[in-house]
CSV table of C-alpha atoms and ligand atoms in Angstrom, one decimal:
chain,number,residue,atom,x,y,z
O,174,UNK,CA,0.0,0.0,0.0
O,175,UNK,CA,1.3,3.5,-0.8
O,176,UNK,CA,2.5,5.4,2.2
O,177,UNK,CA,0.6,8.5,3.4
O,178,UNK,CA,2.6,11.8,3.3
O,179,UNK,CA,4.7,12.9,6.2
O,180,UNK,CA,4.9,16.6,7.1
O,181,UNK,CA,8.4,18.1,7.2
O,182,UNK,CA,8.9,21.6,8.6
O,183,UNK,CA,12.1,23.4,7.5
O,184,UNK,CA,12.7,26.7,9.3
O,185,UNK,CA,15.0,29.2,7.8
O,186,UNK,CA,13.9,27.6,4.5
O,187,UNK,CA,14.9,30.6,2.4
O,188,UNK,CA,18.4,30.5,3.7
O,189,UNK,CA,21.4,28.8,2.0
O,190,UNK,CA,21.1,25.6,3.9
O,191,UNK,CA,17.3,25.5,3.5
O,192,UNK,CA,17.7,26.0,-0.2
O,193,UNK,CA,20.1,23.1,-0.5
O,194,UNK,CA,18.1,20.9,1.8
O,195,UNK,CA,14.5,21.1,0.6
O,196,UNK,CA,15.1,19.5,-2.8
O,197,UNK,CA,16.8,16.6,-1.1
O,198,UNK,CA,13.8,16.0,1.1
O,199,UNK,CA,11.4,16.4,-1.8
O,200,UNK,CA,13.4,13.9,-3.8
O,201,UNK,CA,13.2,11.2,-1.1
O,202,UNK,CA,16.9,11.4,-0.1
O,203,UNK,CA,16.0,11.9,3.6
O,204,UNK,CA,13.0,9.7,4.3
O,205,UNK,CA,13.1,7.2,1.4
O,206,UNK,CA,12.1,7.0,-2.2
O,207,UNK,CA,8.7,5.6,-1.3
O,208,UNK,CA,7.8,8.3,1.3
O,209,UNK,CA,5.6,11.2,0.1
O,210,UNK,CA,6.2,14.5,1.9
O,211,UNK,CA,4.4,17.8,2.5
O,212,UNK,CA,6.9,20.5,3.0
O,213,UNK,CA,6.2,23.4,5.4
O,214,UNK,CA,8.7,26.2,4.8
O,215,UNK,CA,9.1,28.8,7.6
O,216,UNK,CA,11.3,31.8,7.7
O,217,UNK,CA,11.3,35.3,9.3
O,218,UNK,CA,9.2,38.1,7.7
O,219,UNK,CA,12.1,39.9,5.9
O,220,UNK,CA,12.7,36.6,3.9
O,221,UNK,CA,9.1,36.3,2.8
O,222,UNK,CA,9.7,37.1,-0.8
O,223,UNK,CA,12.7,34.8,-1.1
O,224,UNK,CA,10.7,32.1,0.6
O,225,UNK,CA,8.0,32.4,-2.0
O,226,UNK,CA,10.7,32.0,-4.7
O,227,UNK,CA,11.8,28.7,-3.1
O,228,UNK,CA,8.2,27.5,-3.1
O,229,UNK,CA,7.9,28.5,-6.8
O,230,UNK,CA,11.0,26.5,-7.6
O,231,UNK,CA,9.8,23.4,-5.7
O,232,UNK,CA,6.6,23.5,-7.8
O,233,UNK,CA,8.6,23.9,-11.0
O,234,UNK,CA,10.8,20.9,-10.1
O,235,UNK,CA,7.7,18.7,-10.2
O,236,UNK,CA,9.0,16.2,-7.6
O,237,UNK,CA,6.7,13.2,-7.7
O,238,UNK,CA,6.9,12.7,-3.9
O,239,UNK,CA,6.1,16.2,-3.1
O,240,UNK,CA,2.4,16.4,-2.2
O,241,UNK,CA,2.2,19.9,-1.0
O,242,UNK,CA,4.2,23.0,0.0
O,243,UNK,CA,3.2,25.5,2.6
O,244,UNK,CA,5.4,28.6,2.8
O,245,UNK,CA,4.9,31.0,5.7
O,246,UNK,CA,6.6,33.6,7.9
O,247,UNK,CA,3.8,33.6,10.4
O,248,UNK,CA,4.6,31.8,13.6
O,249,UNK,CA,1.8,33.5,15.5
O,250,UNK,CA,2.3,35.5,18.7
O,251,UNK,CA,6.0,36.3,18.0
O,252,UNK,CA,7.8,38.0,20.8
O,253,UNK,CA,11.2,39.5,19.8
O,254,UNK,CA,13.9,40.5,22.2
O,255,UNK,CA,16.5,42.8,20.9
O,256,UNK,CA,19.8,41.7,22.5
O,257,UNK,CA,22.7,39.3,21.9
O,258,UNK,CA,21.5,36.4,19.9
O,259,UNK,CA,18.8,37.0,17.4
O,260,UNK,CA,18.7,33.3,17.1
O,261,UNK,CA,17.7,32.8,20.7
O,262,UNK,CA,14.6,34.8,20.2
O,263,UNK,CA,13.9,33.3,16.8
O,264,UNK,CA,14.2,29.8,18.4
O,265,UNK,CA,11.9,30.8,21.2
O,266,UNK,CA,9.2,32.0,18.8
O,267,UNK,CA,9.6,29.0,16.6
O,268,UNK,CA,9.5,26.7,19.6
O,269,UNK,CA,6.2,28.3,20.6
O,270,UNK,CA,4.8,27.6,17.1
O,271,UNK,CA,5.9,24.0,17.3
O,272,UNK,CA,4.4,23.7,20.8
O,273,UNK,CA,1.1,24.9,19.4
O,274,UNK,CA,0.9,23.2,16.0
O,275,UNK,CA,3.4,20.3,15.7
O,276,UNK,CA,2.6,16.7,16.4
O,277,UNK,CA,3.9,15.9,19.9
O,278,UNK,CA,6.1,13.1,18.5
O,279,UNK,CA,7.7,15.3,15.9
O,280,UNK,CA,11.5,15.0,15.5
O,281,UNK,CA,13.4,18.2,15.6
O,282,UNK,CA,16.9,18.9,14.2
O,283,UNK,CA,18.4,22.4,15.0
O,284,UNK,CA,21.0,23.5,12.5
O,285,UNK,CA,21.4,27.3,13.0
O,286,UNK,CA,24.2,28.4,15.3
O,287,UNK,CA,24.7,28.3,18.2
O,288,UNK,CA,23.0,25.0,17.4
O,289,UNK,CA,23.3,23.2,20.7
O,290,UNK,CA,22.1,26.2,22.7
O,291,UNK,CA,19.3,27.0,20.2
O,292,UNK,CA,18.1,23.4,20.7
O,293,UNK,CA,18.1,24.0,24.4
O,294,UNK,CA,16.0,27.1,24.0
O,295,UNK,CA,13.7,25.3,21.7
O,296,UNK,CA,13.3,22.5,24.3
O,297,UNK,CA,12.5,25.0,26.9
O,298,UNK,CA,9.7,26.7,24.9
O,299,UNK,CA,8.2,23.5,23.4
O,300,UNK,CA,7.7,21.6,26.6
O,301,UNK,CA,5.2,19.1,25.2
O,302,UNK,CA,7.7,17.8,22.7
O,303,UNK,CA,9.8,15.1,24.5
O,304,UNK,CA,13.4,16.1,25.1
O,305,UNK,CA,14.6,13.0,23.3
O,306,UNK,CA,13.0,14.4,20.1
O,307,UNK,CA,15.0,17.7,20.1
O,308,UNK,CA,18.5,17.4,18.7
O,309,UNK,CA,21.1,19.5,17.0
O,310,UNK,CA,23.5,18.9,14.1
O,311,UNK,CA,27.0,17.7,14.6
O,312,UNK,CA,26.8,15.1,11.8
O,313,UNK,CA,28.4,17.8,9.7
O,314,UNK,CA,31.5,17.7,11.9
O,315,UNK,CA,31.3,13.9,12.1
O,316,UNK,CA,31.3,13.7,8.3
O,317,UNK,CA,34.1,16.2,8.1
O,318,UNK,CA,36.1,14.0,10.5
O,319,UNK,CA,35.4,10.9,8.3
O,320,UNK,CA,36.5,12.9,5.3
O,321,UNK,CA,39.8,14.0,6.8
O,322,UNK,CA,40.7,10.4,7.8
O,323,UNK,CA,39.8,9.1,4.4
O,324,UNK,CA,42.0,11.8,2.7
O,325,UNK,CA,44.9,11.1,5.0
O,326,UNK,CA,44.8,7.4,4.5
O,327,UNK,CA,43.7,7.5,0.9
O,328,UNK,CA,40.8,5.2,1.6
O,329,UNK,CA,37.1,5.4,0.7
O,330,UNK,CA,35.2,7.6,3.1
O,331,UNK,CA,32.5,4.9,3.2
O,332,UNK,CA,35.1,2.5,4.7
O,333,UNK,CA,35.8,4.8,7.7
O,334,UNK,CA,33.4,4.7,10.6
O,335,UNK,CA,32.9,5.4,14.3
O,336,UNK,CA,34.6,8.7,14.7
O,337,UNK,CA,33.0,10.7,17.4
O,338,UNK,CA,32.2,14.4,17.8
O,339,UNK,CA,31.9,15.3,21.5
O,340,UNK,CA,30.3,18.5,22.7
O,341,UNK,CA,29.5,21.8,21.0
O,342,UNK,CA,29.2,22.5,17.3
O,343,UNK,CA,31.9,25.1,17.7
O,344,UNK,CA,35.6,25.2,17.7
O,345,UNK,CA,35.6,23.7,21.2
O,346,UNK,CA,34.2,20.4,19.8
O,347,UNK,CA,36.3,17.3,20.3
O,348,UNK,CA,36.7,15.1,17.2
O,349,UNK,CA,37.8,11.8,18.6
O,350,UNK,CA,39.3,8.9,16.5
O,351,UNK,CA,40.2,6.7,19.4
O,352,UNK,CA,37.5,4.2,18.5
O,353,UNK,CA,37.3,4.8,14.8
O,354,UNK,CA,38.1,2.0,12.3
O,355,UNK,CA,38.7,1.5,8.6
O,356,UNK,CA,37.5,-1.5,6.5
O,357,UNK,CA,40.6,-3.0,4.8
O,358,UNK,CA,41.0,-6.1,2.7
O,359,UNK,CA,42.4,-7.9,5.8
O,360,UNK,CA,39.5,-6.8,8.1
O,361,UNK,CA,38.7,-3.8,10.2
O,362,UNK,CA,41.7,-1.8,11.5
O,363,UNK,CA,41.9,0.9,14.1
O,364,UNK,CA,42.5,4.4,12.7
O,365,UNK,CA,45.1,4.9,15.4
O,366,UNK,CA,47.0,1.9,14.1
O,367,UNK,CA,46.8,3.0,10.4
O,368,UNK,CA,47.7,6.6,11.0
O,369,UNK,CA,51.0,6.1,12.7
O,370,UNK,CA,51.5,9.9,13.1
O,371,UNK,CA,50.1,10.6,16.6
O,372,UNK,CA,51.0,14.3,16.3
O,373,UNK,CA,48.6,14.6,13.4
O,374,UNK,CA,45.8,12.9,15.2
O,375,UNK,CA,46.1,15.0,18.3
O,376,UNK,CA,46.9,18.2,16.5
O,377,UNK,CA,46.2,19.1,12.9
O,378,UNK,CA,43.3,16.6,12.5
O,379,UNK,CA,41.5,18.0,15.5
O,380,UNK,CA,42.0,21.7,14.6
O,381,UNK,CA,41.1,21.1,10.9
O,382,UNK,CA,37.7,19.6,11.8
O,383,UNK,CA,37.1,22.2,14.5
O,384,UNK,CA,37.8,25.0,12.1
O,385,UNK,CA,36.4,23.6,8.9
O,386,UNK,CA,33.3,25.8,9.0
O,387,UNK,CA,35.4,28.9,9.3
O,388,UNK,CA,37.7,27.7,6.5
O,389,UNK,CA,34.7,27.2,4.2
O,390,UNK,CA,33.4,30.7,5.0
O,391,UNK,CA,36.8,32.0,4.1
O,392,UNK,CA,36.9,30.1,0.8
O,393,UNK,CA,33.3,30.6,-0.3
O,394,UNK,CA,32.6,33.9,1.4
O,395,UNK,CA,29.5,32.1,2.5
O,396,UNK,CA,29.0,29.4,5.1
O,397,UNK,CA,28.7,25.8,4.2
O,398,UNK,CA,25.4,24.9,2.7
O,399,UNK,CA,25.8,21.8,0.5
O,400,UNK,CA,27.6,19.8,3.2
O,401,UNK,CA,25.4,21.2,5.9
O,402,UNK,CA,22.2,20.2,4.1
O,403,UNK,CA,23.6,16.8,3.2
O,404,UNK,CA,24.6,16.0,6.7
O,405,UNK,CA,21.2,17.2,8.0
O,406,UNK,CA,19.6,14.7,5.6
O,407,UNK,CA,22.0,12.0,7.0
O,408,UNK,CA,21.1,12.9,10.6
O,409,UNK,CA,17.3,12.6,10.1
O,410,UNK,CA,17.6,9.5,7.8
O,411,UNK,CA,19.7,7.6,10.4
O,412,UNK,CA,17.4,8.7,13.2
O,413,UNK,CA,14.3,7.6,11.4
O,414,UNK,CA,15.5,4.6,9.5
O,415,UNK,CA,18.3,3.4,11.9
O,416,UNK,CA,22.1,3.3,11.9
O,417,UNK,CA,23.8,0.3,10.3
O,418,UNK,CA,24.8,-2.6,12.6
O,419,UNK,CA,28.1,-1.8,14.3
O,420,UNK,CA,28.1,1.8,13.3
O,421,UNK,CA,27.5,4.9,15.4
O,422,UNK,CA,27.0,8.5,14.4
O,423,UNK,CA,27.3,11.8,16.3
O,424,UNK,CA,24.2,13.7,17.3
O,425,UNK,CA,23.7,16.7,19.6
O,426,UNK,CA,21.2,15.3,22.2
O,427,UNK,CA,20.0,16.1,25.7
O,428,UNK,CA,22.6,14.9,28.1
O,429,UNK,CA,21.6,12.4,30.7
O,430,UNK,CA,24.9,12.6,32.5
O,431,UNK,CA,26.6,9.9,30.4
O,432,UNK,CA,30.4,10.2,30.3
O,433,UNK,CA,30.1,12.6,33.2
O,434,UNK,CA,28.8,15.3,30.9
O,435,UNK,CA,26.6,17.6,33.0
O,436,UNK,CA,22.9,16.7,32.4
O,437,UNK,CA,20.8,19.5,31.0
O,438,UNK,CA,23.1,20.4,28.1
O,439,UNK,CA,22.5,19.5,24.5
O,440,UNK,CA,25.8,17.8,23.9
O,441,UNK,CA,27.1,15.8,20.9
O,442,UNK,CA,27.6,12.1,21.8
O,443,UNK,CA,28.1,8.9,19.8
O,444,UNK,CA,24.7,7.3,19.3
O,445,UNK,CA,23.0,4.4,17.5
O,446,UNK,CA,19.5,4.6,16.3
O,447,UNK,CA,16.8,2.0,16.0
O,448,UNK,CA,13.0,2.3,15.6
O,449,UNK,CA,13.2,6.0,15.5
O,450,UNK,CA,15.0,6.4,18.8
O,451,UNK,CA,18.6,7.3,19.5
O,452,UNK,CA,20.7,5.8,22.3
O,453,UNK,CA,24.1,7.0,23.5
O,454,UNK,CA,26.8,4.4,23.0
O,455,UNK,CA,28.0,3.5,26.5
O,456,UNK,CA,31.2,2.1,27.9
O,457,UNK,CA,33.8,3.7,25.6
O,458,UNK,CA,37.1,4.3,27.2
O,459,UNK,CA,38.1,7.9,27.7
O,460,UNK,CA,41.7,8.7,28.2
O,461,UNK,CA,43.1,11.7,30.1
O,462,UNK,CA,43.6,13.8,26.9
O,463,UNK,CA,40.0,13.1,25.8
O,464,UNK,CA,38.6,13.8,29.3
O,465,UNK,CA,40.0,17.3,29.2
O,466,UNK,CA,38.6,18.0,25.8
O,467,UNK,CA,35.1,16.6,26.8
O,468,UNK,CA,35.1,18.8,29.8
O,469,UNK,CA,36.3,21.9,28.0
O,470,UNK,CA,33.5,21.8,25.4
O,471,UNK,CA,31.0,21.0,28.2
O,472,UNK,CA,32.2,24.2,30.0
O,473,UNK,CA,31.7,26.2,26.9
O,474,UNK,CA,28.2,24.9,26.6
O,475,UNK,CA,27.4,25.7,30.2
O,476,UNK,CA,28.5,29.3,29.6
O,477,UNK,CA,26.5,29.5,26.4
O,478,UNK,CA,23.5,28.2,28.3
O,479,UNK,CA,23.8,30.8,31.0
O,480,UNK,CA,24.2,33.6,28.4
O,481,UNK,CA,21.2,32.5,26.4
O,482,UNK,CA,19.0,32.2,29.4
O,483,UNK,CA,20.1,35.7,30.6
O,484,UNK,CA,18.9,37.0,27.2
O,485,UNK,CA,15.5,35.4,27.7
O,486,UNK,CA,14.7,36.8,31.1
Q,692,LMR,C1,29.8,25.2,9.8
Q,692,LMR,O1,30.2,24.4,10.6
Q,692,LMR,O2,30.0,25.1,8.6
Q,692,LMR,C2,29.0,26.4,10.2
Q,692,LMR,O3,28.5,26.2,11.5
Q,692,LMR,C3,29.8,27.6,10.2
Q,692,LMR,C4,29.0,28.9,10.4
Q,692,LMR,O4,29.4,29.6,11.4
Q,692,LMR,O5,28.0,29.1,9.7
């Protein structure tokens, strides 16, 4: 029997990442080639005209799976504060709209920076959506780490797995290869074993991944959009359809205190997904070097949280 359509809401849909993302969703890249979708595109009022242009293009692309497009800048009852982070107030108002109109079991992926803290604000103002359903994007960093290892070892990126991004989607994140492996003709090998150069793994590799977003901005004069949209698709696809056996991915999720990360932060952990639910991978060994990095990015997130909440009061 043909599946009924699923509603997917993309906020900031007229922005660069939204523009790259919506055709992927409409083509079935995110939820499967047999899953019809109805796209809801939301953006802020100054973007109304551009948003309408995106809608026109979606219609013009005649995607067979696309069963409807709703484009709006109306979140109802918007309340804007002026200060520090525009995003904090945008997320507050969008959370209120979700709280009012979205299905209580909807899955939320926050992409806009500061992504972890925006997700926290969203959680705060959409209290009826379970906290396990509110996540932020660190799959972009995860994929960047896979890409760096694959380039260094000259292996297929699809043969590299189980890197981890810990913490914040910022330059304090910790890209960790201690448990990562590469598929080789003679079986799975540890990345640490294959990359003999320890200094690269604890130095340049980490800083390259941490600063990749800034490097792309410098090169393109615009922030990443193609890779951000593609990794957003990966995040939702694996969350909804499941991670492959023996593979984990990184997602920014509500901390339950695992790995002594303070609970109450949205923090990137290694997770596996099954039946639409993510689960933090437990029991990985954390050496002293890693411990410091896990704590440093947690400290930054605690500071961001305090700053964001001070803007809301
Ligand atoms: C990225 O990682 O590419 C972005 O978060 C960078 C940015 O600041 O837009």
